[in-house]
Amino acid sequence: MKRILLPFAVICVTAISIIGCKKNATTTSEDEISQQTLAQIQSLGFSTQNVRKVDEGFLVEGDIVLTPELLNSKPEEKTLRIAEVEQYRTTNLVQRLPRNISVLVSNLGTAFIQGADLAISRYNALGGQITFQRITSGTPDITIIGFNQGPSGGYITLGSSGFPTSSGNPYNQIKMNTNQYAYGSNPDVNYVGSVIQHEIGHCIGFRHTDYMDRSYSCGGRKVNEERPPSGLGAILIPGTPSTPDAESWMLACSNGGNRTFNANDVTAMNFLY
Ligand SMILES: [Zn+2]
């Protein structure tokens, strides 16, 4: 999940006139990623724009890791279309339900521990087939670890994660940014918890609600993230509103504060789990 940093963008623009703003110094361009990989990413229905190589695989849409396993698989894909602007696209889902998923927070501060507890309590309050439990020892299903990365291009990455495995297990890692520009020196638990809630959403199979147009939450120009693969299933859920409904927990970009499930998110969660 990302957040727009307007003040940073302004500072950067000011700096150009004085010293020249050094940008794209660490950007991995698309041509460093093989055409075969880009074709695999596209065949899964993801944009090939701004794909980045990371340790675990390839990062798309700013915060979703596509692992080699996922790239080489043919995941079952469904689109849940709720309202005009909300589409919950899923790849693999967590299987063997009902299921309790253990979460361990590793080497992170109190706000991250309390944030994890907040996110877990919000999922568990849905009363669905999937529940979460934070553990402090043993082998967890999902480990939350830190990374430190500064802003780039007026945005900062708040956290990242990935999709379930083809064998039906949740993605096993969430990375949370400990950089001072992400959550500040005294992180707000509701803010941190909302981002963890979003990253858990990816771990159990949810894509960004606004994957078809990230400018909905991220601002900027309209970007069509996806070329839909042929034969993609779409599931329309009866009885849900047809008007736009903002503030989904799976929007690509954060509002910088507390954000949880809206009514349509609850419908989508209940439908899948
Ligand atoms: Zn995300």
Short mmCIF file of C-alpha atoms and ligand atoms in Angstrom, two decimals:
data_model
loop_
_atom_site.label_atom_id
_atom_site.label_comp_id
_atom_site.label_asym_id
_atom_site.label_seq_id
_atom_site.Cartn_x
_atom_site.Cartn_y
_atom_site.Cartn_z
CA MET A 1 0.00 0.00 0.00
CA LYS A 2 1.23 3.46 -0.88
CA ARG A 3 0.53 6.98 0.23
CA ILE A 4 0.83 10.24 -1.67
CA LEU A 5 3.36 12.61 -0.12
CA LEU A 6 2.42 16.02 -1.49
CA PRO A 7 4.85 18.00 0.67
CA PHE A 8 7.69 15.80 -0.56
CA ALA A 9 6.65 16.38 -4.17
CA VAL A 10 6.65 20.13 -3.61
CA ILE A 11 10.07 20.02 -1.96
CA CYS A 12 11.38 17.93 -4.83
CA VAL A 13 10.09 20.38 -7.44
CA THR A 14 11.69 23.27 -5.54
CA ALA A 15 14.97 21.41 -5.38
CA ILE A 16 15.04 20.93 -9.15
CA SER A 17 15.49 24.65 -9.69
CA ILE A 18 18.42 24.78 -7.29
CA ILE A 19 20.43 21.60 -7.52
CA GLY A 20 18.48 19.43 -9.91
CA CYS A 21 16.31 16.70 -8.49
CA LYS A 22 18.02 13.37 -8.79
CA LYS A 23 15.24 11.02 -9.65
CA ASN A 24 14.90 7.46 -10.86
CA ALA A 25 18.33 6.69 -9.47
CA THR A 26 17.18 3.39 -8.06
CA THR A 27 14.29 2.62 -10.41
CA THR A 28 14.45 -0.72 -12.13
CA SER A 29 13.24 -0.13 -15.66
CA GLU A 30 11.00 -2.58 -17.41
CA ASP A 31 13.67 -3.52 -19.91
CA GLU A 32 15.71 -5.11 -17.12
CA ILE A 33 12.90 -7.62 -16.63
CA SER A 34 12.66 -10.33 -19.23
CA GLN A 35 9.93 -10.24 -21.85
CA GLN A 36 8.85 -13.68 -20.70
CA THR A 37 8.29 -12.42 -17.15
CA LEU A 38 6.38 -9.38 -18.41
CA ALA A 39 4.22 -11.67 -20.53
CA GLN A 40 3.50 -13.85 -17.49
CA ILE A 41 2.57 -10.78 -15.42
CA GLN A 42 0.26 -9.59 -18.18
CA SER A 43 -1.36 -13.00 -18.58
CA LEU A 44 -2.27 -12.89 -14.89
CA GLY A 45 -4.10 -9.64 -15.57
CA PHE A 46 -1.61 -7.24 -14.00
CA SER A 47 -0.14 -4.12 -15.50
CA THR A 48 3.43 -4.36 -16.70
CA GLN A 49 4.01 -0.70 -15.84
CA ASN A 50 6.45 0.02 -13.01
CA VAL A 51 7.18 -3.63 -12.32
CA ARG A 52 10.06 -3.94 -9.88
CA LYS A 53 12.30 -6.89 -9.11
CA VAL A 54 12.35 -7.64 -5.39
CA ASP A 55 13.89 -10.46 -3.36
CA GLU A 56 10.69 -12.51 -3.30
CA GLY A 57 9.69 -12.01 -6.95
CA PHE A 58 8.23 -9.03 -8.78
CA LEU A 59 6.38 -6.11 -7.21
CA VAL A 60 3.29 -4.88 -9.09
CA GLU A 61 0.73 -2.18 -8.33
CA GLY A 62 3.10 -0.73 -5.75
CA ASP A 63 2.70 -3.32 -2.99
CA ILE A 64 1.84 -6.77 -4.36
CA VAL A 65 4.57 -9.39 -4.71
CA LEU A 66 4.07 -11.90 -7.52
CA THR A 67 6.23 -14.88 -6.62
CA PRO A 68 7.80 -17.16 -9.26
CA GLU A 69 5.35 -19.85 -8.10
CA LEU A 70 2.37 -17.59 -8.80
CA LEU A 71 3.81 -16.40 -12.12
CA ASN A 72 4.16 -19.99 -13.29
CA SER A 73 0.71 -21.05 -12.10
CA LYS A 74 -2.72 -20.67 -13.56
CA PRO A 75 -4.58 -19.25 -10.59
CA GLU A 76 -8.32 -19.37 -10.43
CA GLU A 77 -9.48 -15.83 -11.00
CA LYS A 78 -12.72 -14.21 -10.08
CA THR A 79 -13.88 -10.65 -10.20
CA LEU A 80 -16.39 -9.52 -7.63
CA ARG A 81 -18.07 -6.50 -9.11
CA ILE A 82 -19.77 -4.38 -6.50
CA ALA A 83 -20.92 -0.86 -7.38
CA GLU A 84 -19.36 1.10 -10.20
CA VAL A 85 -15.90 1.66 -8.82
CA GLU A 86 -15.44 -1.35 -6.57
CA GLN A 87 -14.16 -4.55 -8.06
CA TYR A 88 -12.54 -7.13 -5.86
CA ARG A 89 -10.39 -9.23 -8.07
CA THR A 90 -9.02 -12.40 -6.57
CA THR A 91 -6.37 -14.83 -7.71
CA ASN A 92 -5.78 -17.83 -5.47
CA LEU A 93 -7.91 -18.09 -2.36
CA VAL A 94 -7.09 -19.56 1.04
CA GLN A 95 -8.45 -23.11 1.15
CA ARG A 96 -9.33 -25.70 3.81
CA LEU A 97 -11.89 -23.57 5.64
CA PRO A 98 -12.76 -22.81 8.36
CA ARG A 99 -9.25 -21.82 9.19
CA ASN A 100 -7.39 -19.89 11.86
CA ILE A 101 -4.33 -18.06 10.54
CA SER A 102 -1.49 -17.27 12.93
CA VAL A 103 0.37 -13.96 12.69
CA LEU A 104 3.74 -13.13 14.27
CA VAL A 105 5.13 -9.59 14.49
CA SER A 106 8.92 -9.81 14.30
CA ASN A 107 11.28 -7.09 15.58
CA LEU A 108 8.84 -4.21 15.26
CA GLY A 109 7.67 -1.62 17.78
CA THR A 110 4.55 -1.43 19.91
CA ALA A 111 2.48 0.41 17.31
CA PHE A 112 2.99 -2.46 14.86
CA ILE A 113 2.06 -5.07 17.45
CA GLN A 114 -1.05 -3.13 18.48
CA GLY A 115 -1.79 -2.42 14.82
CA ALA A 116 -1.66 -6.14 14.05
CA ASP A 117 -4.02 -6.81 16.95
CA LEU A 118 -6.41 -4.13 15.64
CA ALA A 119 -6.41 -5.60 12.13
CA ILE A 120 -6.92 -9.12 13.51
CA SER A 121 -9.85 -8.00 15.68
CA ARG A 122 -11.52 -6.36 12.67
CA TYR A 123 -11.25 -9.56 10.60
CA ASN A 124 -12.43 -11.73 13.45
CA ALA A 125 -15.43 -9.43 14.05
CA LEU A 126 -16.73 -10.38 10.60
CA GLY A 127 -17.44 -13.86 11.96
CA GLY A 128 -16.45 -15.59 8.75
CA GLN A 129 -14.73 -18.85 7.87
CA ILE A 130 -11.32 -17.29 8.26
CA THR A 131 -10.00 -15.97 11.57
CA PHE A 132 -6.63 -14.69 12.76
CA GLN A 133 -4.61 -15.05 15.92
CA ARG A 134 -1.38 -13.29 16.90
CA ILE A 135 1.31 -15.57 18.27
CA THR A 136 4.66 -14.61 19.82
CA SER A 137 6.55 -17.87 19.25
CA GLY A 138 6.43 -20.86 16.98
CA THR A 139 5.98 -20.95 13.22
CA PRO A 140 3.32 -18.51 12.01
CA ASP A 141 1.31 -18.55 8.81
CA ILE A 142 2.15 -14.86 8.28
CA THR A 143 5.21 -13.00 9.62
CA ILE A 144 5.16 -9.20 9.76
CA ILE A 145 8.65 -7.73 9.39
CA GLY A 146 10.07 -4.24 8.85
CA PHE A 147 11.94 -2.62 5.99
CA ASN A 148 13.26 0.90 5.60
CA GLN A 149 12.65 2.72 2.33
CA GLY A 150 12.35 6.47 1.79
CA PRO A 151 9.88 8.27 -0.49
CA SER A 152 10.20 8.09 -4.26
CA GLY A 153 8.42 10.21 -6.86
CA GLY A 154 6.09 11.80 -4.32
CA TYR A 155 4.92 8.46 -2.94
CA ILE A 156 6.03 6.26 -0.10
CA THR A 157 5.38 2.53 0.19
CA LEU A 158 3.70 1.85 3.53
CA GLY A 159 3.70 -1.94 3.32
CA SER A 160 3.72 -4.84 0.90
CA SER A 161 2.61 -8.46 0.74
CA GLY A 162 1.49 -11.06 -1.80
CA PHE A 163 -1.22 -13.54 -2.77
CA PRO A 164 -2.03 -17.03 -1.48
CA THR A 165 -0.10 -19.98 -2.84
CA SER A 166 -1.62 -22.32 -5.41
CA SER A 167 -1.91 -24.90 -2.62
CA GLY A 168 -4.30 -22.61 -0.76
CA ASN A 169 -2.09 -21.16 1.96
CA PRO A 170 -2.04 -17.44 2.73
CA TYR A 171 1.00 -15.42 1.58
CA ASN A 172 3.47 -15.76 4.41
CA GLN A 173 5.01 -12.31 4.77
CA ILE A 174 3.97 -8.70 5.26
CA LYS A 175 6.63 -5.98 5.09
CA MET A 176 5.96 -2.71 6.90
CA ASN A 177 8.01 0.42 6.20
CA THR A 178 9.78 1.75 9.29
CA ASN A 179 11.07 4.83 7.45
CA GLN A 180 10.25 8.09 9.28
CA TYR A 181 8.24 9.37 6.28
CA ALA A 182 5.92 6.34 6.39
CA TYR A 183 4.31 6.58 9.84
CA GLY A 184 6.43 9.20 11.63
CA SER A 185 8.44 8.77 14.80
CA ASN A 186 5.36 8.02 16.90
CA PRO A 187 3.18 5.81 14.65
CA ASP A 188 -0.60 5.98 15.03
CA VAL A 189 -1.97 2.52 15.82
CA ASN A 190 -5.15 3.04 13.76
CA TYR A 191 -3.07 4.06 10.74
CA VAL A 192 -0.57 1.21 11.06
CA GLY A 193 -3.40 -1.23 11.78
CA SER A 194 -5.33 -0.12 8.69
CA VAL A 195 -2.30 -0.79 6.48
CA ILE A 196 -1.77 -4.23 8.07
CA GLN A 197 -5.48 -4.93 7.49
CA HIS A 198 -4.95 -4.03 3.79
CA GLU A 199 -1.83 -6.21 3.45
CA ILE A 200 -3.61 -9.15 5.11
CA GLY A 201 -6.29 -8.64 2.44
CA HIS A 202 -3.69 -9.39 -0.25
CA CYS A 203 -2.38 -12.38 1.76
CA ILE A 204 -5.84 -13.98 1.56
CA GLY A 205 -6.37 -13.18 -2.13
CA PHE A 206 -7.81 -9.70 -2.57
CA ARG A 207 -6.57 -7.36 -5.27
CA HIS A 208 -6.93 -3.58 -5.17
CA THR A 209 -10.54 -2.49 -5.36
CA ASP A 210 -9.52 0.21 -7.85
CA TYR A 211 -7.13 -1.97 -9.85
CA MET A 212 -8.79 -0.80 -13.05
CA ASP A 213 -7.97 2.83 -12.24
CA ARG A 214 -5.51 3.52 -9.46
CA SER A 215 -5.99 7.28 -9.82
CA TYR A 216 -9.23 6.73 -7.88
CA SER A 217 -7.24 6.50 -4.64
CA CYS A 218 -3.71 7.46 -5.72
CA GLY A 219 -4.52 10.64 -7.65
CA GLY A 220 -2.69 11.65 -10.78
CA ARG A 221 -3.76 10.72 -14.27
CA LYS A 222 -6.05 7.82 -14.98
CA VAL A 223 -4.02 4.68 -15.35
CA ASN A 224 -5.55 1.54 -16.74
CA GLU A 225 -3.71 -1.04 -14.69
CA GLU A 226 -4.95 -4.04 -16.46
CA ARG A 227 -5.48 -5.69 -19.76
CA PRO A 228 -8.12 -8.26 -18.82
CA PRO A 229 -7.16 -11.77 -19.85
CA SER A 230 -9.73 -13.60 -21.90
CA GLY A 231 -12.10 -15.90 -20.09
CA LEU A 232 -11.89 -13.96 -16.86
CA GLY A 233 -14.85 -14.72 -14.64
CA ALA A 234 -16.94 -11.94 -13.20
CA ILE A 235 -19.28 -12.47 -10.29
CA LEU A 236 -21.87 -9.83 -9.67
CA ILE A 237 -23.30 -9.88 -6.22
CA PRO A 238 -27.01 -9.12 -6.13
CA GLY A 239 -28.38 -6.54 -3.76
CA THR A 240 -25.30 -4.38 -3.49
CA PRO A 241 -25.41 -0.67 -4.34
CA SER A 242 -24.75 0.53 -7.86
CA THR A 243 -23.43 3.92 -6.81
CA PRO A 244 -19.76 4.62 -6.16
CA ASP A 245 -18.71 3.77 -2.64
CA ALA A 246 -15.40 5.11 -1.49
CA GLU A 247 -13.07 4.12 1.33
CA SER A 248 -12.64 0.45 0.58
CA TRP A 249 -9.92 -1.22 2.66
CA MET A 250 -8.38 -2.56 -0.54
CA LEU A 251 -7.94 0.76 -2.38
CA ALA A 252 -4.42 0.97 -3.80
CA CYS A 253 -3.43 4.12 -1.91
CA SER A 254 -3.93 5.02 1.73
CA ASN A 255 -5.77 8.12 2.92
CA GLY A 256 -3.10 8.46 5.59
CA GLY A 257 -5.35 7.45 8.45
CA ASN A 258 -7.87 4.99 9.81
CA ARG A 259 -9.61 2.91 7.14
CA THR A 260 -11.48 -0.34 7.63
CA PHE A 261 -14.06 -2.46 5.80
CA ASN A 262 -16.93 -0.51 4.23
CA ALA A 263 -20.30 -2.17 3.64
CA ASN A 264 -19.26 -3.55 0.23
CA ASP A 265 -15.99 -4.88 1.65
CA VAL A 266 -17.99 -6.83 4.23
CA THR A 267 -20.17 -8.23 1.43
CA ALA A 268 -17.08 -9.29 -0.53
CA MET A 269 -15.42 -10.86 2.54
CA ASN A 270 -18.59 -12.72 3.46
CA PHE A 271 -18.97 -13.92 -0.11
CA LEU A 272 -15.46 -15.38 -0.34
CA TYR A 273 -14.93 -16.43 3.27
ZN ZN B 1 -2.17 -3.14 -1.78
#
